[in-house]
Amino acid sequence: MTVTTVHKDPEALTMTITAEFDAPIERVWQMWEDPRRLERWWGPPTYPATFVDHDLTVGGSVRYFMTGPEDDTPRGWWRVLAVEAPHRLEFENGFADDAGDPDPSMPVMIIGVTLHAPAGGGTRMAVETRFPSLEAMQQLISAGMDEGMSSAIAQIDDLLRSEVTQP
Amino acid sequence: MYNHMVVGLAPPERADRLFHALADATRRDIVMRTMRGEHSVSALARLYPMSFAAVQKHVAVLESAELVTKRRRGREQLVRGNVGTVQDACALLEQFEAVWRDRIDRFGEVLAGDQPEGAQT
C-alpha cells in the first residue's frame, strides 16, 4: 500500500489523498461497507470507533462513537449523499451530541471517496475532504483534537517552516 | 516558533475575515503579487480595470484579514503580502492530511491482514 499523492487546495479548502492497494476493488469497498472493518481503521488506536448505525444508501445515516482513554466518547455521524458500489461514496461527516444526533453548532465537511481498478491491477482510492469555510475547518480541527488527533498537531511547526511558497 | 494555531487556533472572527478576503479573485491576485514583492497601491491600481478607490478598498479588506501589511513611504502606500496568514490555511489542511495519512495507513494494514470473503471459515 502506498499513499501516492496528497493534493491540498487552500483556496478551495479541499484536501485529496490518493492511495493504491494491492487488493481487488470489491475488498477495498468492503472496508467502507462493512462497519466491523470500518471501525478498525476510522479512529486512531487511542480513540477506536464503534459504528452503531451504518446505512450506506442515499440519504442513509451512519452513527458512531469513539472511546477515549478517559472513557470520553465523542460521537460522529455521516449522511450518505451518493453511493455507487464499488466505485463511489460521498457523505457529510459531522459531530454529534451525546444522544448521537447531529450537533448543529458544529460545521459539517463533505467526504468523497472514489475507487477504481487500474489496468495494472490493484485498486486506487481517492478521498477528498471539502470544508465549507476556513472557520469550519478550524472548528473541526479543534474538535478533532479531542478525538486524539493531537499527534498530528505536533507536526505543524515543522510543516509551517517547510511550507514557504504557497499555494 | 510558537504559532497561535498550535496553542489554540485563531478566533473565529479572524477566520471569517480571512475567508471573506480570499473569496475574491482580485484580492487573491493582490495577495499573490504582493507576496512576491512590495507594490504601491497605485501600481496595483494600474493592473486591474477598476478605480484607485476600488483597489484601495480591496487592500483594506486584505489588511483587516492580515493577508497584507501596509506602510507609508512619502506619498505612496506600499503593500506587502503576509505569508504567515496564507500559511495558516495551508497548515490547517496539513493537519487533516496527517489525520488521513494515519487513516490510510490503518486502512492498508487492515486490508492486508483481511481474509477475502469466502475464505473465512
Coordinates of C-alpha atoms in Angstrom, one line a residue:
Chain A
M1 CA 0.0 0.0 0.0
T2 CA 1.2 3.5 -0.8
V3 CA -0.1 6.9 -0.4
T4 CA 0.6 8.2 -3.9
T5 CA -0.4 11.8 -3.8
V6 CA -1.8 14.4 -1.5
H7 CA -3.3 17.5 -3.1
K8 CA -4.2 20.4 -1.0
D9 CA -6.0 23.5 -2.3
P10 CA -6.1 26.2 0.4
E11 CA -8.4 28.4 -1.7
A12 CA -11.0 25.7 -2.4
L13 CA -10.4 24.3 1.1
T14 CA -10.1 20.8 -0.2
M15 CA -7.6 18.1 0.6
T16 CA -7.4 15.0 -1.6
I17 CA -5.4 11.9 -0.6
T18 CA -4.8 9.1 -3.1
A19 CA -3.6 5.6 -2.3
E20 CA -3.1 2.4 -4.1
F21 CA -3.8 -1.0 -2.6
D22 CA -2.8 -4.4 -3.8
A23 CA -6.4 -5.8 -3.5
P24 CA -9.4 -6.1 -5.7
I25 CA -11.8 -3.2 -5.7
E26 CA -14.5 -5.2 -4.0
R27 CA -12.4 -5.8 -1.0
V28 CA -11.4 -2.2 -0.8
W29 CA -15.1 -1.2 -0.9
Q30 CA -15.8 -3.6 1.9
M31 CA -13.5 -1.6 4.1
W32 CA -16.2 1.2 3.9
E33 CA -19.2 -1.1 3.5
D34 CA -18.7 -3.4 6.5
P35 CA -18.9 -1.5 9.8
R36 CA -16.7 -4.1 11.5
R37 CA -13.9 -3.4 9.1
L38 CA -14.6 0.3 9.0
E39 CA -14.2 0.6 12.8
R40 CA -10.8 -1.0 12.6
W41 CA -9.3 2.0 10.8
W42 CA -11.6 5.0 11.2
G43 CA -10.4 6.0 14.7
P44 CA -6.9 6.3 15.9
P45 CA -5.7 3.5 18.3
T46 CA -6.3 5.8 21.3
Y47 CA -9.9 6.6 20.1
P48 CA -11.3 3.4 18.4
A49 CA -14.6 3.9 16.7
T50 CA -17.7 1.9 17.1
F51 CA -20.4 2.2 14.4
V52 CA -23.9 1.8 15.8
D53 CA -25.8 2.7 12.6
H54 CA -24.5 2.1 9.1
D55 CA -26.9 2.5 6.3
L56 CA -25.0 3.1 3.1
T57 CA -27.9 4.1 0.9
V58 CA -28.6 7.6 -0.4
G59 CA -29.9 9.7 2.5
G60 CA -28.9 6.9 4.8
S61 CA -27.5 7.5 8.3
V62 CA -24.3 6.3 9.8
R63 CA -23.6 7.0 13.5
Y64 CA -20.6 6.2 15.5
F65 CA -18.8 6.9 18.8
M66 CA -15.2 6.8 19.7
T67 CA -13.9 5.6 23.1
G68 CA -11.1 7.7 24.5
P69 CA -8.5 6.8 27.2
E70 CA -10.6 8.6 29.8
D71 CA -13.8 6.9 28.8
D72 CA -14.8 10.0 26.9
T73 CA -17.0 9.1 23.9
P74 CA -17.1 11.8 21.2
R75 CA -19.8 11.0 18.7
G76 CA -20.0 11.5 14.9
W77 CA -22.4 11.0 12.1
W78 CA -22.4 10.6 8.3
R79 CA -25.3 11.3 5.9
V80 CA -24.9 9.5 2.7
L81 CA -25.2 11.7 -0.4
A82 CA -24.2 9.3 -3.1
V83 CA -23.3 5.6 -3.3
E84 CA -22.4 3.5 -6.3
A85 CA -20.8 0.3 -5.1
P86 CA -17.9 -0.4 -5.5
H87 CA -16.8 2.9 -7.1
R88 CA -18.1 5.9 -5.3
L89 CA -19.2 7.1 -1.9
E90 CA -20.0 10.6 -0.8
F91 CA -21.2 11.7 2.6
E92 CA -21.4 14.5 5.0
N93 CA -19.4 14.0 8.2
G94 CA -20.1 15.9 11.4
F95 CA -20.0 15.8 15.1
A96 CA -23.0 14.5 17.2
D97 CA -24.3 15.4 20.6
D98 CA -24.4 12.9 23.5
A99 CA -27.7 11.5 22.1
G100 CA -25.9 10.8 18.8
D101 CA -27.9 13.4 16.9
P102 CA -26.0 15.9 14.6
D103 CA -24.7 18.9 16.6
P104 CA -26.0 22.0 14.7
S105 CA -23.3 24.2 16.4
M106 CA -20.6 22.2 14.6
P107 CA -19.7 22.5 11.0
V108 CA -20.0 19.7 8.5
M109 CA -17.4 18.5 6.0
I110 CA -18.1 16.6 2.8
I111 CA -16.0 13.5 2.1
G112 CA -16.0 12.0 -1.4
V113 CA -14.4 8.5 -2.0
T114 CA -13.6 7.3 -5.4
L115 CA -12.3 3.8 -6.2
H116 CA -11.1 2.5 -9.5
A117 CA -9.2 -0.5 -10.7
P118 CA -6.3 0.5 -12.9
A119 CA -5.3 -1.8 -15.8
G120 CA -2.2 -3.0 -13.9
G121 CA -4.2 -4.5 -11.1
G122 CA -5.0 -3.4 -7.6
T123 CA -7.2 -0.5 -6.6
R124 CA -6.7 3.2 -6.5
M125 CA -8.6 5.1 -3.9
A126 CA -9.0 8.9 -3.7
V127 CA -10.6 10.6 -0.7
E128 CA -11.5 14.2 -1.0
T129 CA -12.3 16.2 2.1
R130 CA -14.1 19.5 1.5
F131 CA -14.6 22.2 4.1
P132 CA -17.4 24.7 4.0
S133 CA -15.2 27.5 5.3
L134 CA -11.9 28.2 6.9
E135 CA -13.7 28.8 10.2
A136 CA -15.4 25.4 9.9
M137 CA -12.1 23.8 9.2
Q138 CA -10.6 25.3 12.3
Q139 CA -13.6 24.3 14.4
L140 CA -13.4 20.8 13.1
I141 CA -9.7 20.6 13.8
S142 CA -10.1 21.9 17.4
A143 CA -12.9 19.3 18.0
G144 CA -10.8 16.7 16.3
M145 CA -8.0 17.3 18.8
D146 CA -10.4 15.9 21.4
E147 CA -10.6 12.7 19.4
G148 CA -6.9 12.0 19.9
M149 CA -5.7 13.7 16.8
S150 CA -3.3 15.9 18.7
S151 CA -0.3 13.8 17.5
A152 CA -0.9 15.4 14.1
I153 CA -0.8 18.9 15.7
A154 CA 2.7 18.3 16.9
Q155 CA 3.9 18.3 13.3
I156 CA 2.6 21.7 12.4
D157 CA 5.6 23.7 13.5
D158 CA 7.8 21.8 11.1
L159 CA 5.3 21.9 8.3
L160 CA 4.8 25.7 8.7
R161 CA 8.6 26.1 8.4
S162 CA 8.9 23.9 5.3
E163 CA 5.8 25.4 3.6
V164 CA 7.4 28.6 2.4
T165 CA 5.8 29.1 -1.1
Q166 CA 2.1 28.8 -1.4
P167 CA -0.2 27.9 -2.9
Chain B
M1 CA 8.2 29.2 16.5
Y2 CA 5.1 29.1 18.7
N3 CA 2.2 29.7 16.4
H4 CA -1.3 30.6 17.5
M5 CA -2.6 27.5 15.7
V6 CA -0.6 25.2 17.9
V7 CA -1.7 26.8 21.2
G8 CA -5.4 27.4 20.5
L9 CA -6.3 28.3 16.9
A10 CA -7.3 31.7 15.6
P11 CA -10.5 33.3 16.9
P12 CA -13.5 32.6 14.6
E13 CA -14.0 36.2 13.6
R14 CA -10.4 36.3 12.2
A15 CA -11.1 33.2 10.2
D16 CA -14.3 34.8 8.9
R17 CA -12.4 37.9 7.7
L18 CA -9.7 35.6 6.2
F19 CA -12.2 33.5 4.3
H20 CA -14.2 36.5 3.1
A21 CA -10.9 38.2 1.9
L22 CA -9.8 35.2 -0.1
A23 CA -13.2 34.7 -1.7
D24 CA -12.5 37.4 -4.4
A25 CA -10.3 36.8 -7.4
T26 CA -8.8 40.3 -7.5
R27 CA -7.9 40.1 -3.8
R28 CA -6.3 36.7 -4.3
D29 CA -4.3 38.2 -7.2
I30 CA -3.2 41.1 -5.0
V31 CA -2.0 38.7 -2.3
M32 CA -0.1 36.6 -4.8
R33 CA 1.6 39.6 -6.3
T34 CA 2.5 41.3 -3.0
M35 CA 3.9 38.1 -1.6
R36 CA 6.5 38.2 -4.4
G37 CA 7.3 41.8 -3.8
E38 CA 6.1 45.1 -2.3
H39 CA 3.7 47.0 -4.5
S40 CA 2.4 50.5 -4.1
V41 CA -1.4 50.9 -4.2
S42 CA -1.2 53.0 -7.3
A43 CA 0.9 50.4 -9.1
L44 CA -1.7 47.8 -8.1
A45 CA -4.5 50.0 -9.3
R46 CA -3.0 50.1 -12.8
L47 CA -3.2 46.3 -13.0
Y48 CA -7.0 46.0 -12.7
P49 CA -9.8 47.5 -14.7
M50 CA -11.2 49.4 -11.7
S51 CA -10.7 52.7 -9.9
F52 CA -7.9 53.5 -7.5
A53 CA -10.5 53.7 -4.7
A54 CA -11.8 50.3 -5.5
V55 CA -8.3 48.8 -5.3
Q56 CA -7.7 50.7 -2.1
K57 CA -10.8 49.1 -0.7
H58 CA -9.6 45.6 -1.7
V59 CA -6.3 46.3 0.0
A60 CA -8.2 47.4 3.2
V61 CA -10.1 44.2 3.2
L62 CA -6.9 42.2 2.9
E63 CA -5.2 44.3 5.6
S64 CA -8.0 43.6 8.1
A65 CA -7.7 39.9 7.3
E66 CA -4.0 40.2 8.0
L67 CA -3.2 38.9 4.5
V68 CA -1.2 42.0 3.7
T69 CA 0.5 44.8 5.6
K70 CA 0.7 48.4 4.5
R71 CA 3.3 51.0 5.2
R72 CA 3.7 54.6 4.0
R73 CA 6.7 55.9 2.0
G74 CA 6.3 59.6 1.2
R75 CA 3.0 59.9 -0.6
E76 CA 3.0 56.2 -1.5
Q77 CA 1.3 53.4 0.4
L78 CA 3.3 50.2 0.0
V79 CA 1.6 46.8 0.3
R80 CA 3.3 43.6 1.2
G81 CA 1.8 40.1 1.3
N82 CA 1.7 38.4 4.7
V83 CA 3.0 34.9 4.0
G84 CA 2.2 33.7 7.5
T85 CA -1.6 34.1 7.1
V86 CA -1.7 32.2 3.8
Q87 CA 0.3 29.5 5.5
D88 CA -2.4 29.2 8.2
A89 CA -4.9 27.8 5.6
C90 CA -2.2 25.5 4.3
A91 CA -1.3 24.4 7.9
L92 CA -4.9 23.6 8.7
L93 CA -5.0 21.4 5.6
E94 CA -1.7 19.8 6.7
Q95 CA -3.4 18.7 9.9
F96 CA -6.2 17.0 8.0
E97 CA -3.6 15.5 5.8
A98 CA -1.9 13.9 8.8
V99 CA -5.3 12.6 10.1
W100 CA -6.0 11.0 6.7
R101 CA -2.5 9.6 6.2
D102 CA -2.9 7.8 9.6
R103 CA -6.3 6.5 8.5
I104 CA -5.0 5.3 5.1
D105 CA -2.1 3.5 6.9
R106 CA -4.5 1.7 9.1
F107 CA -6.8 1.0 6.1
G108 CA -3.9 -0.6 4.3
E109 CA -2.9 -2.7 7.3
V110 CA -6.5 -4.0 8.0
L111 CA -6.9 -4.7 4.3
A112 CA -3.6 -6.6 4.1
G113 CA -4.5 -8.8 7.1
D114 CA -8.1 -9.2 6.0
Q115 CA -9.5 -12.6 4.9
P116 CA -11.1 -12.3 1.5
E117 CA -14.8 -13.0 1.5
G118 CA -15.4 -16.8 1.1
A119 CA -12.0 -17.7 2.5
Q120 CA -13.3 -17.3 6.0
T121 CA -14.1 -20.5 7.9

